[in-house]
PDB file of C-alpha atoms and ligand atoms in Angstrom:
ATOM      1  CA  MET J  19       0.000   0.000   0.000  1.00 77.00           C
ATOM      2  CA  ALA J  20       1.040   3.572  -0.526  1.00 90.00           C
ATOM      3  CA  ILE J  21      -0.111   7.082   0.188  1.00 93.00           C
ATOM      4  CA  LEU J  22      -0.767   8.679  -3.177  1.00 95.00           C
ATOM      5  CA  LYS J  23      -0.196  12.248  -4.309  1.00 96.00           C
ATOM      6  CA  ILE J  24      -3.404  14.270  -4.733  1.00 97.00           C
ATOM      7  CA  ALA J  25      -3.987  16.099  -8.025  1.00 98.00           C
ATOM      8  CA  ARG J  26      -4.973  19.740  -7.549  1.00 98.00           C
ATOM      9  CA  MET J  27      -7.437  21.888  -9.495  1.00 98.00           C
ATOM     10  CA  GLY J  28      -5.860  22.818 -12.805  1.00 98.00           C
ATOM     11  CA  HIS J  29      -4.306  19.394 -13.450  1.00 98.00           C
ATOM     12  CA  PRO J  30      -5.814  17.956 -16.678  1.00 98.00           C
ATOM     13  CA  VAL J  31      -6.602  14.586 -15.030  1.00 98.00           C
ATOM     14  CA  LEU J  32      -9.292  16.388 -12.996  1.00 98.00           C
ATOM     15  CA  SER J  33     -11.069  17.859 -15.996  1.00 98.00           C
ATOM     16  CA  ARG J  34     -11.401  14.851 -18.289  1.00 98.00           C
ATOM     17  CA  ARG J  35     -13.963  12.065 -18.277  1.00 98.00           C
ATOM     18  CA  SER J  36     -12.582   8.919 -16.628  1.00 98.00           C
ATOM     19  CA  GLN J  37     -12.734   5.512 -18.285  1.00 98.00           C
ATOM     20  CA  GLU J  38     -15.144   2.709 -17.333  1.00 98.00           C
ATOM     21  CA  VAL J  39     -13.485  -0.190 -15.518  1.00 98.00           C
ATOM     22  CA  ALA J  40     -13.821  -3.426 -17.526  1.00 97.00           C
ATOM     23  CA  ASP J  41     -13.168  -5.808 -14.610  1.00 97.00           C
ATOM     24  CA  PRO J  42     -13.863  -4.439 -11.102  1.00 97.00           C
ATOM     25  CA  ALA J  43     -12.372  -7.626  -9.591  1.00 96.00           C
ATOM     26  CA  ALA J  44      -9.005  -7.159 -11.363  1.00 97.00           C
ATOM     27  CA  PRO J  45      -5.994  -7.125  -9.014  1.00 97.00           C
ATOM     28  CA  GLU J  46      -4.892  -3.659 -10.214  1.00 97.00           C
ATOM     29  CA  ILE J  47      -8.280  -2.198  -9.243  1.00 97.00           C
ATOM     30  CA  ARG J  48      -8.056  -3.772  -5.779  1.00 97.00           C
ATOM     31  CA  ALA J  49      -4.511  -2.392  -5.418  1.00 97.00           C
ATOM     32  CA  LEU J  50      -5.713   1.063  -6.521  1.00 97.00           C
ATOM     33  CA  VAL J  51      -8.566   1.013  -3.983  1.00 97.00           C
ATOM     34  CA  MET J  52      -6.212  -0.131  -1.187  1.00 96.00           C
ATOM     35  CA  ASP J  53      -3.891   2.799  -1.958  1.00 97.00           C
ATOM     36  CA  MET J  54      -6.859   5.185  -2.124  1.00 97.00           C
ATOM     37  CA  LEU J  55      -8.035   3.873   1.271  1.00 95.00           C
ATOM     38  CA  GLU J  56      -4.651   4.524   2.811  1.00 95.00           C
ATOM     39  CA  THR J  57      -4.486   7.981   1.207  1.00 95.00           C
ATOM     40  CA  LEU J  58      -7.969   8.884   2.463  1.00 93.00           C
ATOM     41  CA  ALA J  59      -7.195   7.659   5.979  1.00 90.00           C
ATOM     42  CA  ASP J  60      -3.991   9.726   5.992  1.00 89.00           C
ATOM     43  CA  ILE J  61      -5.858  12.959   5.186  1.00 87.00           C
ATOM     44  CA  ASP J  62      -9.040  12.071   7.093  1.00 82.00           C
ATOM     45  CA  GLY J  63     -11.343  12.878   4.173  1.00 87.00           C
ATOM     46  CA  ALA J  64     -14.911  11.704   3.533  1.00 93.00           C
ATOM     47  CA  GLY J  65     -14.334  10.664  -0.050  1.00 96.00           C
ATOM     48  CA  LEU J  66     -11.860  10.276  -2.863  1.00 98.00           C
ATOM     49  CA  ALA J  67     -12.171   9.627  -6.597  1.00 98.00           C
ATOM     50  CA  ALA J  68      -9.502   7.874  -8.677  1.00 98.00           C
ATOM     51  CA  PRO J  69      -8.763  10.934 -10.878  1.00 98.00           C
ATOM     52  CA  GLN J  70      -7.744  12.757  -7.687  1.00 98.00           C
ATOM     53  CA  VAL J  71      -4.830  10.326  -7.416  1.00 98.00           C
ATOM     54  CA  HIS J  72      -4.008  10.735 -11.142  1.00 98.00           C
ATOM     55  CA  VAL J  73      -5.835   7.566 -12.260  1.00 98.00           C
ATOM     56  CA  SER J  74      -8.452   8.244 -14.926  1.00 98.00           C
ATOM     57  CA  LYS J  75     -10.754   5.338 -14.026  1.00 98.00           C
ATOM     58  CA  ARG J  76     -14.357   5.305 -12.754  1.00 98.00           C
ATOM     59  CA  VAL J  77     -13.659   4.356  -9.141  1.00 98.00           C
ATOM     60  CA  VAL J  78     -14.814   6.273  -6.047  1.00 98.00           C
ATOM     61  CA  LEU J  79     -14.440   5.808  -2.331  1.00 97.00           C
ATOM     62  CA  PHE J  80     -16.617   7.468   0.319  1.00 97.00           C
ATOM     63  CA  ARG J  81     -17.997   7.206   3.824  1.00 93.00           C
ATOM     64  CA  VAL J  82     -20.619   8.953   5.947  1.00 90.00           C
ATOM     65  CA  PRO J  83     -19.064   9.650   9.355  1.00 85.00           C
ATOM     66  CA  VAL J  84     -21.339   9.555  12.420  1.00 83.00           C
ATOM     67  CA  GLU J  85     -20.940  13.316  12.959  1.00 81.00           C
ATOM     68  CA  ARG J  86     -22.305  14.054   9.467  1.00 80.00           C
ATOM     69  CA  VAL J  87     -25.540  12.123   9.915  1.00 81.00           C
ATOM     70  CA  SER J  88     -28.415  14.584  10.115  1.00 73.00           C
ATOM     71  CA  GLU J  89     -30.951  14.153  12.917  1.00 65.00           C
ATOM     72  CA  GLN J  90     -33.913  15.210  10.790  1.00 60.00           C
ATOM     73  CA  GLU J  91     -33.498  12.472   8.227  1.00 61.00           C
ATOM     74  CA  ASP J  92     -33.459   8.734   8.446  1.00 63.00           C
ATOM     75  CA  ASP J  93     -29.779   8.726   7.492  1.00 72.00           C
ATOM     76  CA  GLU J  94     -27.232   6.424   8.998  1.00 80.00           C
ATOM     77  CA  PRO J  95     -23.451   6.336   9.039  1.00 86.00           C
ATOM     78  CA  ILE J  96     -21.975   4.502   6.057  1.00 86.00           C
ATOM     79  CA  GLY J  97     -18.641   2.757   6.348  1.00 87.00           C
ATOM     80  CA  LEU J  98     -15.989   3.144   3.678  1.00 91.00           C
ATOM     81  CA  THR J  99     -17.553   2.110   0.396  1.00 94.00           C
ATOM     82  CA  ALA J 100     -15.704   1.535  -2.866  1.00 96.00           C
ATOM     83  CA  LEU J 101     -17.839   1.829  -5.964  1.00 98.00           C
ATOM     84  CA  VAL J 102     -16.819   1.026  -9.542  1.00 98.00           C
ATOM     85  CA  ASN J 103     -18.571   2.537 -12.594  1.00 98.00           C
ATOM     86  CA  PRO J 104     -21.117   4.394 -10.435  1.00 98.00           C
ATOM     87  CA  VAL J 105     -24.310   5.884 -11.887  1.00 98.00           C
ATOM     88  CA  ILE J 106     -26.522   8.450 -10.144  1.00 98.00           C
ATOM     89  CA  GLU J 107     -30.230   8.993 -10.620  1.00 98.00           C
ATOM     90  CA  PRO J 108     -31.863  11.985  -8.861  1.00 98.00           C
ATOM     91  CA  LEU J 109     -35.039  11.164  -6.900  1.00 98.00           C
ATOM     92  CA  GLY J 110     -37.405  14.136  -7.135  1.00 97.00           C
ATOM     93  CA  ASP J 111     -36.645  17.788  -7.887  1.00 97.00           C
ATOM     94  CA  GLU J 112     -35.587  18.945  -4.423  1.00 97.00           C
ATOM     95  CA  ILE J 113     -32.265  20.811  -4.325  1.00 98.00           C
ATOM     96  CA  GLU J 114     -30.338  21.289  -1.088  1.00 97.00           C
ATOM     97  CA  ARG J 115     -27.472  23.687  -0.420  1.00 97.00           C
ATOM     98  CA  GLY J 116     -24.548  22.601   1.720  1.00 96.00           C
ATOM     99  CA  TRP J 117     -20.902  23.424   2.369  1.00 96.00           C
ATOM    100  CA  GLU J 118     -18.263  21.349   0.614  1.00 97.00           C
ATOM    101  CA  GLY J 119     -14.537  21.129   0.470  1.00 96.00           C
ATOM    102  CA  CYS J 120     -12.304  19.062  -1.785  1.00 97.00           C
ATOM    103  CA  LEU J 121      -8.834  17.597  -1.364  1.00 96.00           C
ATOM    104  CA  SER J 122      -8.073  18.823  -4.900  1.00 97.00           C
ATOM    105  CA  VAL J 123      -9.079  22.385  -3.981  1.00 97.00           C
ATOM    106  CA  PRO J 124      -7.152  22.617  -0.706  1.00 96.00           C
ATOM    107  CA  GLY J 125      -7.964  25.311   1.821  1.00 96.00           C
ATOM    108  CA  MET J 126     -11.183  26.365   0.112  1.00 97.00           C
ATOM    109  CA  MET J 127     -14.863  25.843   0.852  1.00 97.00           C
ATOM    110  CA  GLY J 128     -18.068  26.574  -1.017  1.00 98.00           C
ATOM    111  CA  GLU J 129     -21.830  26.234  -0.743  1.00 98.00           C
ATOM    112  CA  VAL J 130     -23.041  23.851  -3.426  1.00 98.00           C
ATOM    113  CA  PRO J 131     -26.573  23.032  -4.599  1.00 98.00           C
ATOM    114  CA  ARG J 132     -27.111  19.253  -4.941  1.00 98.00           C
ATOM    115  CA  HIS J 133     -30.007  16.860  -5.414  1.00 98.00           C
ATOM    116  CA  ALA J 134     -31.459  16.203  -1.967  1.00 97.00           C
ATOM    117  CA  ARG J 135     -32.265  12.570  -2.751  1.00 97.00           C
ATOM    118  CA  ILE J 136     -30.617  10.197  -5.185  1.00 98.00           C
ATOM    119  CA  ARG J 137     -30.383   6.534  -6.088  1.00 98.00           C
ATOM    120  CA  TYR J 138     -26.907   5.358  -7.005  1.00 98.00           C
ATOM    121  CA  SER J 139     -25.701   2.086  -8.363  1.00 98.00           C
ATOM    122  CA  GLY J 140     -22.434   0.518  -9.408  1.00 98.00           C
ATOM    123  CA  LEU J 141     -20.245  -2.495  -8.731  1.00 98.00           C
ATOM    124  CA  ASP J 142     -18.268  -3.536  -5.685  1.00 96.00           C
ATOM    125  CA  LEU J 143     -14.763  -5.003  -5.879  1.00 96.00           C
ATOM    126  CA  GLU J 144     -16.159  -8.513  -6.390  1.00 96.00           C
ATOM    127  CA  GLY J 145     -18.177  -7.292  -9.345  1.00 96.00           C
ATOM    128  CA  ASN J 146     -21.502  -7.490  -7.458  1.00 97.00           C
ATOM    129  CA  ALA J 147     -24.187  -4.923  -8.237  1.00 97.00           C
ATOM    130  CA  VAL J 148     -24.719  -2.303  -5.527  1.00 95.00           C
ATOM    131  CA  SER J 149     -27.775  -0.022  -5.413  1.00 96.00           C
ATOM    132  CA  ARG J 150     -28.714   2.398  -2.627  1.00 95.00           C
ATOM    133  CA  GLU J 151     -30.920   5.382  -1.998  1.00 96.00           C
ATOM    134  CA  ALA J 152     -29.336   8.319  -0.235  1.00 95.00           C
ATOM    135  CA  SER J 153     -30.171  11.737   1.190  1.00 95.00           C
ATOM    136  CA  GLY J 154     -28.395  14.343   3.305  1.00 93.00           C
ATOM    137  CA  PHE J 155     -24.599  14.186   3.500  1.00 94.00           C
ATOM    138  CA  HIS J 156     -24.618  10.681   1.999  1.00 95.00           C
ATOM    139  CA  ALA J 157     -26.268  11.973  -1.203  1.00 96.00           C
ATOM    140  CA  ARG J 158     -23.925  14.981  -1.241  1.00 97.00           C
ATOM    141  CA  VAL J 159     -20.644  13.051  -0.902  1.00 97.00           C
ATOM    142  CA  VAL J 160     -21.654  10.544  -3.613  1.00 98.00           C
ATOM    143  CA  GLN J 161     -22.594  13.356  -6.035  1.00 98.00           C
ATOM    144  CA  HIS J 162     -19.320  15.165  -5.262  1.00 98.00           C
ATOM    145  CA  GLU J 163     -17.166  12.049  -5.856  1.00 98.00           C
ATOM    146  CA  CYS J 164     -19.018  10.943  -9.004  1.00 98.00           C
ATOM    147  CA  ASP J 165     -18.653  14.466 -10.450  1.00 98.00           C
ATOM    148  CA  HIS J 166     -14.872  13.944 -10.321  1.00 98.00           C
ATOM    149  CA  LEU J 167     -15.312  11.064 -12.794  1.00 98.00           C
ATOM    150  CA  ASP J 168     -16.845  13.487 -15.285  1.00 98.00           C
ATOM    151  CA  GLY J 169     -14.217  16.177 -14.837  1.00 98.00           C
ATOM    152  CA  ILE J 170     -16.413  18.364 -12.604  1.00 98.00           C
ATOM    153  CA  LEU J 171     -15.111  20.084  -9.459  1.00 98.00           C
ATOM    154  CA  TYR J 172     -17.588  21.488  -6.926  1.00 98.00           C
ATOM    155  CA  PRO J 173     -16.962  25.188  -7.739  1.00 98.00           C
ATOM    156  CA  MET J 174     -18.298  24.380 -11.231  1.00 98.00           C
ATOM    157  CA  ARG J 175     -21.621  23.389  -9.612  1.00 98.00           C
ATOM    158  CA  MET J 176     -21.948  26.639  -7.652  1.00 98.00           C
ATOM    159  CA  ASP J 177     -24.387  29.401  -8.623  1.00 96.00           C
ATOM    160  CA  ASP J 178     -23.195  32.017  -6.115  1.00 97.00           C
ATOM    161  CA  LEU J 179     -19.429  32.469  -6.025  1.00 97.00           C
ATOM    162  CA  THR J 180     -19.685  34.934  -3.111  1.00 97.00           C
ATOM    163  CA  ARG J 181     -20.084  31.717  -1.111  1.00 98.00           C
ATOM    164  CA  PHE J 182     -16.764  30.283  -2.312  1.00 98.00           C
ATOM    165  CA  GLY J 183     -13.626  31.219  -0.425  1.00 98.00           C
ATOM    166  CA  PHE J 184     -10.931  30.326   2.055  1.00 98.00           C
ATOM    167  CA  GLU J 185     -12.039  27.763   4.607  1.00 97.00           C
ATOM    168  CA  ALA J 186     -11.511  29.998   7.655  1.00 97.00           C
ATOM    169  CA  GLU J 187     -13.546  32.825   6.067  1.00 97.00           C
ATOM    170  CA  MET J 188     -16.385  30.552   4.949  1.00 97.00           C
ATOM    171  CA  ARG J 189     -16.577  28.880   8.375  1.00 96.00           C
ATOM    172  CA  ARG J 190     -16.813  32.342   9.939  1.00 97.00           C
ATOM    173  CA  LEU J 191     -19.564  33.266   7.466  1.00 96.00           C
ATOM    174  CA  ALA J 192     -21.500  30.040   8.083  1.00 94.00           C
ATOM    175  CA  GLN J 193     -21.214  30.449  11.874  1.00 95.00           C
ATOM    176  CA  ALA J 194     -22.356  34.091  11.734  1.00 96.00           C
ATOM    177  CA  GLU J 195     -25.359  33.077   9.627  1.00 94.00           C
ATOM    178  CA  ALA J 196     -26.259  30.222  11.958  1.00 93.00           C
ATOM    179  CA  ALA J 197     -26.050  32.586  14.962  1.00 95.00           C
ATOM    180  CA  ALA J 198     -28.221  35.211  13.213  1.00 94.00           C
ATOM    181  CA  GLU J 199     -30.768  32.524  12.372  1.00 92.00           C
ATOM    182  CA  ALA J 200     -30.858  31.273  15.969  1.00 93.00           C
ATOM    183  CA  GLU J 201     -31.327  34.858  17.199  1.00 93.00           C
ATOM    184  CA  ALA J 202     -34.177  35.459  14.727  1.00 92.00           C
ATOM    185  CA  ARG J 203     -35.893  32.301  15.965  1.00 90.00           C
ATOM    186  CA  GLU J 204     -35.578  33.490  19.562  1.00 90.00           C
ATOM    187  CA  ARG J 205     -37.155  36.852  18.719  1.00 88.00           C
ATOM    188  CA  GLU J 206     -40.195  35.303  17.081  1.00 81.00           C
ATOM    189  CA  PRO J 207     -43.283  36.126  19.147  1.00 72.00           C
ATOM    190  CA  GLU J 208     -44.796  33.290  21.144  1.00 65.00           C
ATOM    191  CA  PRO J 209     -47.644  31.710  19.175  1.00 65.00           C
ATOM    192  CA  GLU J 210     -50.969  33.246  20.297  1.00 62.00           C
ATOM    193  CA  LEU J 211     -53.239  31.057  22.325  1.00 60.00           C
ATOM    194  CA  ASP J 212     -55.995  29.487  20.336  1.00 57.00           C
ATOM    195  CA  LEU J 213     -59.285  30.709  21.861  1.00 54.00           C
ATOM    196  CA  GLN J 214     -60.956  27.357  21.524  1.00 54.00           C
ATOM    197  CA  ASP J 215     -58.054  25.683  23.311  1.00 50.00           C
ATOM    198  CA  ALA J 216     -58.241  28.365  26.016  1.00 45.00           C
ATOM    199  CA  ASP J 217     -61.946  27.618  26.504  1.00 47.00           C
ATOM    200  CA  GLU J 218     -61.298  23.930  26.768  1.00 44.00           C
ATOM    201  CA  THR J 219     -58.596  24.589  29.322  1.00 40.00           C
ATOM    202  CA  ALA J 220     -61.049  26.750  31.279  1.00 44.00           C
ATOM    203  CA  VAL J 221     -63.655  24.014  31.195  1.00 45.00           C
ATOM    204  CA  ALA J 222     -61.173  21.405  32.250  1.00 45.00           C
ATOM    205  CA  GLN J 223     -60.142  23.576  35.174  1.00 47.00           C
ATOM    206  CA  ALA J 224     -63.677  24.298  36.259  1.00 50.00           C
TER     207      ALA J 224
HETATM  208 NI1  LIG Y 330     -13.376  16.364  -4.302  1.00 58.16          NI
END
């Protein structure tokens, strides 16, 4: 195994379409995935696509860490998953915005619109078919990694570049917005008592 060098934005390998893998069970694909695993563990990322390690093949690796599982959705943590020749199908029209970073765009962060729900399919390293539905961070990381296979980096998906910048600045922005939102919620007037409910309460107390 080896820790591989990460290609950065501007390198041609990141902007071309990667090639389909003919045999997902081939030893060289397993070796590639093992090296990608070690590379990802070394940098503590959530996902990695083969072009990011200068290999123009349709292979991605991703996981959903416990801390990224949203409480509102029926999401669950997903262990490291390797997927060969993945295909994504959006489920519904809902678009969700969320912050993303990329090992190939180091030090930067941006808010990216993505499909809220998707179905993805592909092959595992034994050549078995894999098909899952995903939402939340799970859907986001899979869309981000699969975009790499088509030469797309997340800034190319953005529609508001004022929300693309250095990580420290964007974190500050996101925190300030979250605080302002929390404050606005606090200032909302208490919901007025429903008269009918008040009457019922009065009756019950009588
Ligand atoms: Ni990336």
